[in-house]
Amino acid sequence: MTDSKYFTTTKKGEIFELKNELNSDKKEKKREAVKKVIASMTVGKDVSALFPDVVNCMQTDNVELKKLVYLYLMNYAKSQPDLAIMAVNTFVKDCEDPNPLIRALAVRTMGCIRVDKITEYLCEPLRKCMKDEDPYVRKTAAVCVAKLHDINPTLVEDQGFVELLNDLLSDSNPMVVANAVAAITEINETRTVVKMNLQTVNKLLTALNECTEWGQVFILDALANYDPKDEREAQNICERISPRLAHANAAVVLSTVRVLMKLINMLPENSDFITQLVKKLAPPMVTLLSAEPEIQYVALRNINLIVQKRPDVLKQEMKVFFVKYNDPIYVKMEKLDIMIRLAQQNNISQVLSELKEYAAEVDVDFVRKAVRAIGRCAIKVEQSSEKCVATLLDLIQTKVNYVVQEAVVVIKDIFRKYPNRYENIISNLCENLDTLDEPEARASMIWIIGEYAERIDNADELLESFVEGFHDENTQVQLQLLTAVVKLFLKRPTDTQQLVQRVLSLATQDSDNPDLRDRGYIYWRLLSADPAAAKDVVLAEKPLISEETDLLEPSLLNQLVGYIGSLASVYHKPPTAFVDSTRAPLRGAPAAASSASTSSATPAAQDAIIVPTGTTTAAPAQPTVIPSQDNIIADLLSLDLNAPAAPAPSFPQTSTSVIPGLDDLLGGFDATTSSNPSIGGFSGLDILGGAPAAPAAPTSSSAPLGDLFGSLGGSDTGSIFPTSTGLNGYVAPKTNWLDATRGKGLEIQGTFARRAGTIYMEMTFNNKSLVPLSDFAIQFNTNSFGLTPASPIEPHVIQPNASLEINVPCRTNGPAAKTEPLTNLQVSPFLRENEINVVLAQNLILNSTKN
Amino acid sequence: MINSLFIVNTSCDILLEKHYKSVIHRSICDYFFDVQKKVEHPEDVLPVIATPHHYLINIYHNQLYLVAVTTTESPPLMVIEVLHRIVATFTEYFEECSDATIKENLVIVFEILDEVLDNGFPLTMELNVLQDLIKPPNFLRSIRNQVTGETNHSEVLPTGQLSNVPWRRAGVKYTNNEAYFDVIEEIDAIIDKQGATVSAEIQGYINCCCKLSGMPDLTMTLMNPRILDDVSFHPCVRFKKWENERVLSFVPPDGNFRLLSYHIGSQSMVAIPIYVRHNVVMQSGPAGKLELIVGPKQSMGKTLEEVVIEMNMPKPVLNCNLVPSHGKYSFDPTSKLLLWNIGKIEPGKPPTLKGSMSISGTAELECPAISVRFRINQLAVSGLKVNRLDVLGESYRCFKGVKYVTKAGKFQVRT
């Protein structure tokens, strides 16, 4: 007896047959017919033509038949709203039925029929059901309010259902409380209608112990949105929910972790209580890793956050993250990430031997990641670098193509972290030159050759062999090759003159790529104008790369830790950045999107901030520059900059926050523009338009550079570009950084300017509140420029409706973070005790660096 | 929460769709199919997939995917748990959850899906309550229904729904009262080439089968409760009592359930009861060689049973010509799975598998990892022991029994 019998068809046509059966007098036959209808419906066949016949079966005492008809109604009411009205009477009658199961079923089904006319009739029965004597009906009614809100939010508020729902929070039955919480949470997502207070929190905590596992998740997630007033309260909540960590349901465990991680921040650091709590966190997290792979995945994504926030939680548990060969690939990748995060001096040898094992697996992506991971170990744990390099060399010996290429890329990073230590392996690398066919590996190898040209006897031959096929190379490789040859020339000027000339002419005359051409020109000028300066610029000492390059930005991390167990935690993006399309998604987050968590991505991304091209705000400010075309250019440029920075090329020598030299400027330039060659021509012009910016570059060689730009602009493109406007350069107009509504009455407009070599943050504070504002302080988050305020804001008082100009001189020698997202500078003015965060949009940064 | 649920199979057919809120067109599954087509193995599909306006949270089970669609920020772990619970429910109803059983029982599946979630929130997930509401299909019952005109649906409110012990039905009655407990421990381990343990953990469970009348209140004491420091309990266990006195006190659900699961981490020493010595030469032509020796190690006086060795050979391996000293071996040339079923390992001579392999091509091959299965009866490798079980609240005498089993979980030997 299976349901497949419902699909047998006869010649006369299925619908006709069913119609007859539905109108049959025999109950049994009717029921079978409805079953057939449902079976057809579930596989997507259209049986809406039977609507009146099915609805006629609704008035029955048979619960099963009733349920089946309800199923049908839910599916087709929308397409037949007029006929659906026929059902209303039965619903209303059922809501009065003595059997609570029927009452609940009726109110539940009515909520699922998304027809306006029916919802009108729903209100009265629903109100009654919310006060029903049977908790089963009440809990069903609570959910129904959420359904109604989804269909018609104003109706719910006008009819006072929110208050009724709020009353259910104090219900005697924990299941009713849990469902009310779930409904409120869902309604709050569109608009906050009910706020948590101490009283409700206490009720929830009581209900927590007695309701179902799912109810516990709802309650815990609701608790996560509550901010306790003081330490004592926070500690109390922690104590009451921590037993949930031993629950068998993974969702309960993770939601508990979420609340605990949030509340821990409120408690005094280093207290015994925290130590105890942190100890309790580790075992349940580890347990999640023995669950189904899908659960493991979500758990691992969250562990990734927790480990970044509190590395001590899982430091003993390295072994559980070891990869098993039959783990799904997504679990393998996540485990690898966490292994690197937990790698320390005391466990590094274990980790390395594991990684070596993984590099011999079959899955290409996984192997690549494992090889990269070895490089990251070397950079992270200095004591292990020797071992890592040896391991990488072993891997290169395997001659497996993708392993070799990946190894070359990471060895380049190791060179950048530990210069002058492992150069003896260069000869091994050179042996594999021919096998490299991926642009990134080729570019890395060329960089290595250029950087260590003086130690490689046949460096000129090697580079020459690359130059042969110059035009067939990827842009990334071409740019790298250009730089490498110039480096070689500066190191060994005697025998490489021909080579450098050839490359420069290839780059400037035979190439269509504006980035390449511009870089070529600049090198050319530089070399012919002042070889000594060229040496200073091109061979300038590079800053070391930092150890953790894929850490989340601290403020983002803090935000995400508050969302543990949610989709945001899986995507490592704040919830505002996705989910609801009505909320404006974060623009200009392309840097975050390229989650290539490798160190080589970092310099490229950093380059993006040194883009000298104008943005939408900059372009209108230069109307005199290109009078007839500025609108087009503005459009094109904005297009270009908002496009996600396509595969950002890596420029190993440009990783600094203090702009070291010219090739940085250009490196950055092409990082964004190369993605769209068709408008590259315009951007190419624009770099010249931006020439006044160049003199401000804080290096000793700024003067000749200015000269260079000036003359280049004059000679090459005619007189449409104004000459340098002196040291101050262009200042973007002030834009609104902080809206009065978000700043509790404080409005800030600001911009960045450079005067006499110093960066100033110019701000206008407008007091739009009714009380005087005072006690301002300013704090920058650790940003990619190393920008910090040089002096604190002087004490001021702003009267209501008054405004104040504040100029804050900035230094660029603060700690520089190499993190993602890189293009946001966050400035936090403190106002009394209220902290206001201002996240400056990407374009502001672009302007600020321009000056 | 869950907006819609789709059940799709590995060949990209949508078996069923169920909408808990507004209807989302089934074309949303195209995003899922795109991802599915890209992966090599069906189980490699990422559990959370983002599309422009929706999130697809999916699980894979037995050639089927359950795809939940959500539009709002909802806890993915909860969705995944719900999906797994639905699979478990289907398995309980139809013996297995597969393409065929779903298609055969579409109406019941649809009824169950309607009952488990309401507005995307979990409504009735407790299996015993669900079985009260919708009776599982059963040949005898369907004949009886035909005769008496009864239906598969209960007409009364399921009693478990609202009581303080939602997991237990009221008015349970048995003529023979019995309670059986299975202590099952699975060893997850990675053994390296040299035979040293890279990592070893124990995943333990206590599964129960309680057929007790009325509302019995059980108390179980363990010999060495200190072993359990990382435990997850069934909701019926009174946590306070465990924390304070280290005894398990609970009113059990009726029938089969998992009382608790525990995890013994890599920090404590785990005894490895088996060793596998291997000598594999992966060379092209007929020169490929394979030699395996399996034997007991620290077996604590118990015998290893149901020992099975599995190797997923790389594609160039064409065939194997092996001789086992014990048991049977098979090699499937299409799936490249080498299976050696040894069975019981008697003390004395360790079983061996020796012979040659024919391998095509000249590429150097990595030898695949060896996965091992075994079973040791009457032993919990962690040393966990149940001391006694008391039944309170009911006056009858009942049969009690405890069984111990140690099994291989994800047990692999690298080569």
PDB file of N, CA and C in Angstrom, chain B residues 307-375:
ATOM      1  N   VAL B 307      35.748  -7.128  11.494  1.00  0.00           N
ATOM      2  CA  VAL B 307      36.822  -6.265  11.011  1.00  0.00           C
ATOM      3  C   VAL B 307      36.724  -6.152   9.482  1.00  0.00           C
ATOM      4  N   VAL B 308      36.693  -4.923   9.004  1.00  0.00           N
ATOM      5  CA  VAL B 308      36.625  -4.669   7.564  1.00  0.00           C
ATOM      6  C   VAL B 308      37.661  -3.611   7.212  1.00  0.00           C
ATOM      7  N   ILE B 309      38.416  -3.870   6.169  1.00  0.00           N
ATOM      8  CA  ILE B 309      39.412  -2.901   5.717  1.00  0.00           C
ATOM      9  C   ILE B 309      38.949  -2.343   4.378  1.00  0.00           C
ATOM     10  N   GLU B 310      39.020  -1.037   4.223  1.00  0.00           N
ATOM     11  CA  GLU B 310      38.577  -0.415   2.971  1.00  0.00           C
ATOM     12  C   GLU B 310      39.658   0.493   2.433  1.00  0.00           C
ATOM     13  N   MET B 311      39.874   0.434   1.134  1.00  0.00           N
ATOM     14  CA  MET B 311      40.787   1.396   0.512  1.00  0.00           C
ATOM     15  C   MET B 311      40.153   1.898  -0.765  1.00  0.00           C
ATOM     16  N   ASN B 312      40.114   3.202  -0.926  1.00  0.00           N
ATOM     17  CA  ASN B 312      39.619   3.791  -2.163  1.00  0.00           C
ATOM     18  C   ASN B 312      40.792   3.999  -3.095  1.00  0.00           C
ATOM     19  N   MET B 313      40.977   3.088  -4.024  1.00  0.00           N
ATOM     20  CA  MET B 313      42.162   3.137  -4.873  1.00  0.00           C
ATOM     21  C   MET B 313      42.070   4.292  -5.868  1.00  0.00           C
ATOM     22  N   PRO B 314      43.216   4.840  -6.253  1.00  0.00           N
ATOM     23  CA  PRO B 314      43.182   5.877  -7.293  1.00  0.00           C
ATOM     24  C   PRO B 314      42.746   5.291  -8.640  1.00  0.00           C
ATOM     25  N   LYS B 315      42.296   6.163  -9.526  1.00  0.00           N
ATOM     26  CA  LYS B 315      41.689   5.722 -10.789  1.00  0.00           C
ATOM     27  C   LYS B 315      42.575   4.809 -11.633  1.00  0.00           C
ATOM     28  N   PRO B 316      43.889   5.052 -11.733  1.00  0.00           N
ATOM     29  CA  PRO B 316      44.698   4.214 -12.627  1.00  0.00           C
ATOM     30  C   PRO B 316      44.803   2.755 -12.190  1.00  0.00           C
ATOM     31  N   VAL B 317      44.367   2.420 -10.977  1.00  0.00           N
ATOM     32  CA  VAL B 317      44.448   1.024 -10.556  1.00  0.00           C
ATOM     33  C   VAL B 317      43.379   0.243 -11.312  1.00  0.00           C
ATOM     34  N   LEU B 318      43.814  -0.684 -12.139  1.00  0.00           N
ATOM     35  CA  LEU B 318      42.855  -1.391 -12.993  1.00  0.00           C
ATOM     36  C   LEU B 318      42.271  -2.602 -12.292  1.00  0.00           C
ATOM     37  N   ASN B 319      43.136  -3.361 -11.666  1.00  0.00           N
ATOM     38  CA  ASN B 319      42.637  -4.543 -10.986  1.00  0.00           C
ATOM     39  C   ASN B 319      43.614  -4.974  -9.900  1.00  0.00           C
ATOM     40  N   CYS B 320      43.128  -5.839  -9.025  1.00  0.00           N
ATOM     41  CA  CYS B 320      43.973  -6.358  -7.960  1.00  0.00           C
ATOM     42  C   CYS B 320      43.926  -7.874  -7.999  1.00  0.00           C
ATOM     43  N   ASN B 321      45.031  -8.461  -7.692  1.00  0.00           N
ATOM     44  CA  ASN B 321      45.092  -9.914  -7.625  1.00  0.00           C
ATOM     45  C   ASN B 321      45.690 -10.263  -6.274  1.00  0.00           C
ATOM     46  N   LEU B 322      44.823 -10.464  -5.302  1.00  0.00           N
ATOM     47  CA  LEU B 322      45.291 -10.574  -3.930  1.00  0.00           C
ATOM     48  C   LEU B 322      44.852 -11.902  -3.316  1.00  0.00           C
ATOM     49  N   VAL B 323      45.592 -12.319  -2.317  1.00  0.00           N
ATOM     50  CA  VAL B 323      45.235 -13.542  -1.601  1.00  0.00           C
ATOM     51  C   VAL B 323      45.089 -13.215  -0.114  1.00  0.00           C
ATOM     52  N   PRO B 324      43.896 -13.357   0.432  1.00  0.00           N
ATOM     53  CA  PRO B 324      43.740 -13.130   1.881  1.00  0.00           C
ATOM     54  C   PRO B 324      43.961 -14.422   2.659  1.00  0.00           C
ATOM     55  N   SER B 325      44.581 -14.313   3.829  1.00  0.00           N
ATOM     56  CA  SER B 325      44.736 -15.496   4.665  1.00  0.00           C
ATOM     57  C   SER B 325      43.447 -15.770   5.438  1.00  0.00           C
ATOM     58  N   HIS B 326      42.681 -14.740   5.706  1.00  0.00           N
ATOM     59  CA  HIS B 326      41.394 -14.873   6.377  1.00  0.00           C
ATOM     60  C   HIS B 326      40.383 -14.040   5.610  1.00  0.00           C
ATOM     61  N   GLY B 327      39.141 -14.403   5.703  1.00  0.00           N
ATOM     62  CA  GLY B 327      38.057 -13.575   5.176  1.00  0.00           C
ATOM     63  C   GLY B 327      38.039 -13.512   3.672  1.00  0.00           C
ATOM     64  N   LYS B 328      37.270 -12.546   3.182  1.00  0.00           N
ATOM     65  CA  LYS B 328      37.096 -12.407   1.739  1.00  0.00           C
ATOM     66  C   LYS B 328      37.504 -11.005   1.326  1.00  0.00           C
ATOM     67  N   TYR B 329      37.994 -10.885   0.096  1.00  0.00           N
ATOM     68  CA  TYR B 329      38.267  -9.542  -0.382  1.00  0.00           C
ATOM     69  C   TYR B 329      37.549  -9.335  -1.707  1.00  0.00           C
ATOM     70  N   SER B 330      37.268  -8.071  -2.016  1.00  0.00           N
ATOM     71  CA  SER B 330      36.667  -7.776  -3.314  1.00  0.00           C
ATOM     72  C   SER B 330      37.219  -6.456  -3.806  1.00  0.00           C
ATOM     73  N   PHE B 331      37.300  -6.314  -5.102  1.00  0.00           N
ATOM     74  CA  PHE B 331      37.731  -5.037  -5.678  1.00  0.00           C
ATOM     75  C   PHE B 331      36.756  -4.682  -6.786  1.00  0.00           C
ATOM     76  N   ASP B 332      36.165  -3.525  -6.660  1.00  0.00           N
ATOM     77  CA  ASP B 332      35.204  -3.095  -7.671  1.00  0.00           C
ATOM     78  C   ASP B 332      35.924  -2.194  -8.671  1.00  0.00           C
ATOM     79  N   PRO B 333      36.106  -2.654  -9.901  1.00  0.00           N
ATOM     80  CA  PRO B 333      36.907  -1.877 -10.862  1.00  0.00           C
ATOM     81  C   PRO B 333      36.252  -0.551 -11.265  1.00  0.00           C
ATOM     82  N   THR B 334      34.959  -0.380 -11.033  1.00  0.00           N
ATOM     83  CA  THR B 334      34.363   0.914 -11.396  1.00  0.00           C
ATOM     84  C   THR B 334      34.509   1.924 -10.272  1.00  0.00           C
ATOM     85  N   SER B 335      34.141   1.520  -9.065  1.00  0.00           N
ATOM     86  CA  SER B 335      34.262   2.490  -7.967  1.00  0.00           C
ATOM     87  C   SER B 335      35.663   2.473  -7.367  1.00  0.00           C
ATOM     88  N   LYS B 336      36.493   1.514  -7.765  1.00  0.00           N
ATOM     89  CA  LYS B 336      37.874   1.385  -7.284  1.00  0.00           C
ATOM     90  C   LYS B 336      37.949   1.144  -5.787  1.00  0.00           C
ATOM     91  N   LEU B 337      36.924   0.511  -5.250  1.00  0.00           N
ATOM     92  CA  LEU B 337      36.916   0.256  -3.816  1.00  0.00           C
ATOM     93  C   LEU B 337      37.456  -1.140  -3.529  1.00  0.00           C
ATOM     94  N   LEU B 338      38.496  -1.184  -2.734  1.00  0.00           N
ATOM     95  CA  LEU B 338      39.029  -2.467  -2.290  1.00  0.00           C
ATOM     96  C   LEU B 338      38.470  -2.754  -0.907  1.00  0.00           C
ATOM     97  N   LEU B 339      37.800  -3.872  -0.782  1.00  0.00           N
ATOM     98  CA  LEU B 339      37.135  -4.193   0.476  1.00  0.00           C
ATOM     99  C   LEU B 339      37.651  -5.537   0.960  1.00  0.00           C
ATOM    100  N   TRP B 340      38.141  -5.576   2.153  1.00  0.00           N
ATOM    101  CA  TRP B 340      38.613  -6.838   2.719  1.00  0.00           C
ATOM    102  C   TRP B 340      37.824  -7.102   3.984  1.00  0.00           C
ATOM    103  N   ASN B 341      36.947  -8.077   3.902  1.00  0.00           N
ATOM    104  CA  ASN B 341      36.105  -8.400   5.041  1.00  0.00           C
ATOM    105  C   ASN B 341      36.746  -9.537   5.818  1.00  0.00           C
ATOM    106  N   ILE B 342      37.325  -9.225   6.958  1.00  0.00           N
ATOM    107  CA  ILE B 342      38.089 -10.225   7.695  1.00  0.00           C
ATOM    108  C   ILE B 342      37.204 -10.998   8.662  1.00  0.00           C
ATOM    109  N   GLY B 343      36.251 -10.287   9.245  1.00  0.00           N
ATOM    110  CA  GLY B 343      35.416 -10.932  10.253  1.00  0.00           C
ATOM    111  C   GLY B 343      36.120 -10.941  11.593  1.00  0.00           C
ATOM    112  N   LYS B 344      36.060 -12.054  12.273  1.00  0.00           N
ATOM    113  CA  LYS B 344      36.606 -12.141  13.626  1.00  0.00           C
ATOM    114  C   LYS B 344      38.116 -12.398  13.546  1.00  0.00           C
ATOM    115  N   ILE B 345      38.884 -11.729  14.370  1.00  0.00           N
ATOM    116  CA  ILE B 345      40.319 -12.008  14.403  1.00  0.00           C
ATOM    117  C   ILE B 345      40.590 -12.919  15.589  1.00  0.00           C
ATOM    118  N   GLU B 346      40.956 -14.178  15.292  1.00  0.00           N
ATOM    119  CA  GLU B 346      41.249 -15.142  16.360  1.00  0.00           C
ATOM    120  C   GLU B 346      42.649 -14.856  16.882  1.00  0.00           C
ATOM    121  N   PRO B 347      42.861 -15.132  18.141  1.00  0.00           N
ATOM    122  CA  PRO B 347      44.234 -14.954  18.652  1.00  0.00           C
ATOM    123  C   PRO B 347      45.165 -15.902  17.916  1.00  0.00           C
ATOM    124  N   GLY B 348      46.390 -15.533  17.780  1.00  0.00           N
ATOM    125  CA  GLY B 348      47.346 -16.372  17.054  1.00  0.00           C
ATOM    126  C   GLY B 348      47.827 -15.650  15.819  1.00  0.00           C
ATOM    127  N   LYS B 349      47.562 -16.259  14.678  1.00  0.00           N
ATOM    128  CA  LYS B 349      48.144 -15.703  13.460  1.00  0.00           C
ATOM    129  C   LYS B 349      47.370 -14.494  12.968  1.00  0.00           C
ATOM    130  N   PRO B 350      48.019 -13.357  12.798  1.00  0.00           N
ATOM    131  CA  PRO B 350      47.302 -12.179  12.284  1.00  0.00           C
ATOM    132  C   PRO B 350      46.969 -12.351  10.798  1.00  0.00           C
ATOM    133  N   PRO B 351      45.773 -11.948  10.384  1.00  0.00           N
ATOM    134  CA  PRO B 351      45.367 -12.074   8.978  1.00  0.00           C
ATOM    135  C   PRO B 351      46.225 -11.207   8.063  1.00  0.00           C
ATOM    136  N   THR B 352      46.465 -11.728   6.871  1.00  0.00           N
ATOM    137  CA  THR B 352      47.232 -10.955   5.894  1.00  0.00           C
ATOM    138  C   THR B 352      46.487 -10.922   4.571  1.00  0.00           C
ATOM    139  N   LEU B 353      46.800  -9.911   3.781  1.00  0.00           N
ATOM    140  CA  LEU B 353      46.273  -9.795   2.424  1.00  0.00           C
ATOM    141  C   LEU B 353      47.458  -9.426   1.554  1.00  0.00           C
ATOM    142  N   LYS B 354      47.770 -10.282   0.592  1.00  0.00           N
ATOM    143  CA  LYS B 354      48.997 -10.093  -0.172  1.00  0.00           C
ATOM    144  C   LYS B 354      48.700 -10.246  -1.645  1.00  0.00           C
ATOM    145  N   GLY B 355      49.440  -9.558  -2.485  1.00  0.00           N
ATOM    146  CA  GLY B 355      49.267  -9.775  -3.911  1.00  0.00           C
ATOM    147  C   GLY B 355      49.710  -8.595  -4.734  1.00  0.00           C
ATOM    148  N   SER B 356      49.291  -8.600  -5.984  1.00  0.00           N
ATOM    149  CA  SER B 356      49.767  -7.571  -6.901  1.00  0.00           C
ATOM    150  C   SER B 356      48.587  -6.778  -7.450  1.00  0.00           C
ATOM    151  N   MET B 357      48.905  -5.623  -7.980  1.00  0.00           N
ATOM    152  CA  MET B 357      47.888  -4.772  -8.590  1.00  0.00           C
ATOM    153  C   MET B 357      48.372  -4.408  -9.975  1.00  0.00           C
ATOM    154  N   SER B 358      47.438  -4.263 -10.916  1.00  0.00           N
ATOM    155  CA  SER B 358      47.854  -3.750 -12.225  1.00  0.00           C
ATOM    156  C   SER B 358      47.400  -2.301 -12.333  1.00  0.00           C
ATOM    157  N   ILE B 359      48.351  -1.477 -12.705  1.00  0.00           N
ATOM    158  CA  ILE B 359      48.120  -0.034 -12.697  1.00  0.00           C
ATOM    159  C   ILE B 359      48.460   0.517 -14.074  1.00  0.00           C
ATOM    160  N   SER B 360      47.596   1.353 -14.602  1.00  0.00           N
ATOM    161  CA  SER B 360      47.874   1.941 -15.911  1.00  0.00           C
ATOM    162  C   SER B 360      48.571   3.287 -15.746  1.00  0.00           C
ATOM    163  N   GLY B 361      49.136   3.767 -16.819  1.00  0.00           N
ATOM    164  CA  GLY B 361      49.766   5.088 -16.802  1.00  0.00           C
ATOM    165  C   GLY B 361      51.098   5.050 -16.114  1.00  0.00           C
ATOM    166  N   THR B 362      51.779   6.181 -16.163  1.00  0.00           N
ATOM    167  CA  THR B 362      53.109   6.232 -15.581  1.00  0.00           C
ATOM    168  C   THR B 362      53.185   7.217 -14.430  1.00  0.00           C
ATOM    169  N   ALA B 363      52.102   7.952 -14.225  1.00  0.00           N
ATOM    170  CA  ALA B 363      52.139   8.984 -13.189  1.00  0.00           C
ATOM    171  C   ALA B 363      52.386   8.350 -11.823  1.00  0.00           C
ATOM    172  N   GLU B 364      53.101   9.074 -10.999  1.00  0.00           N
ATOM    173  CA  GLU B 364      53.360   8.578  -9.665  1.00  0.00           C
ATOM    174  C   GLU B 364      52.071   8.685  -8.850  1.00  0.00           C
ATOM    175  N   LEU B 365      51.727   7.656  -8.118  1.00  0.00           N
ATOM    176  CA  LEU B 365      50.447   7.651  -7.413  1.00  0.00           C
ATOM    177  C   LEU B 365      50.663   7.729  -5.918  1.00  0.00           C
ATOM    178  N   GLU B 366      49.743   8.410  -5.278  1.00  0.00           N
ATOM    179  CA  GLU B 366      49.735   8.422  -3.828  1.00  0.00           C
ATOM    180  C   GLU B 366      48.944   7.215  -3.363  1.00  0.00           C
ATOM    181  N   CYS B 367      49.445   6.554  -2.366  1.00  0.00           N
ATOM    182  CA  CYS B 367      48.704   5.414  -1.850  1.00  0.00           C
ATOM    183  C   CYS B 367      47.540   5.928  -1.007  1.00  0.00           C
ATOM    184  N   PRO B 368      46.342   5.401  -1.204  1.00  0.00           N
ATOM    185  CA  PRO B 368      45.193   5.925  -0.466  1.00  0.00           C
ATOM    186  C   PRO B 368      45.223   5.517   1.007  1.00  0.00           C
ATOM    187  N   ALA B 369      44.537   6.293   1.818  1.00  0.00           N
ATOM    188  CA  ALA B 369      44.459   5.968   3.236  1.00  0.00           C
ATOM    189  C   ALA B 369      43.596   4.722   3.418  1.00  0.00           C
ATOM    190  N   ILE B 370      43.868   4.012   4.506  1.00  0.00           N
ATOM    191  CA  ILE B 370      43.120   2.783   4.779  1.00  0.00           C
ATOM    192  C   ILE B 370      42.071   3.119   5.839  1.00  0.00           C
ATOM    193  N   SER B 371      40.832   2.773   5.536  1.00  0.00           N
ATOM    194  CA  SER B 371      39.843   2.996   6.574  1.00  0.00           C
ATOM    195  C   SER B 371      39.461   1.653   7.183  1.00  0.00           C
ATOM    196  N   VAL B 372      39.343   1.643   8.494  1.00  0.00           N
ATOM    197  CA  VAL B 372      39.193   0.390   9.224  1.00  0.00           C
ATOM    198  C   VAL B 372      37.878   0.393   9.995  1.00  0.00           C
ATOM    199  N   ARG B 373      37.177  -0.738   9.940  1.00  0.00           N
ATOM    200  CA  ARG B 373      35.994  -0.894  10.794  1.00  0.00           C
ATOM    201  C   ARG B 373      36.184  -2.121  11.674  1.00  0.00           C
ATOM    202  N   PHE B 374      35.748  -2.047  12.885  1.00  0.00           N
ATOM    203  CA  PHE B 374      35.799  -3.222  13.756  1.00  0.00           C
ATOM    204  C   PHE B 374      34.776  -3.046  14.860  1.00  0.00           C
ATOM    205  N   ARG B 375      34.667  -4.081  15.658  1.00  0.00           N
ATOM    206  CA  ARG B 375      33.676  -4.045  16.724  1.00  0.00           C
ATOM    207  C   ARG B 375      34.195  -4.924  17.843  1.00  0.00           C
TER     208      ARG B 375
END
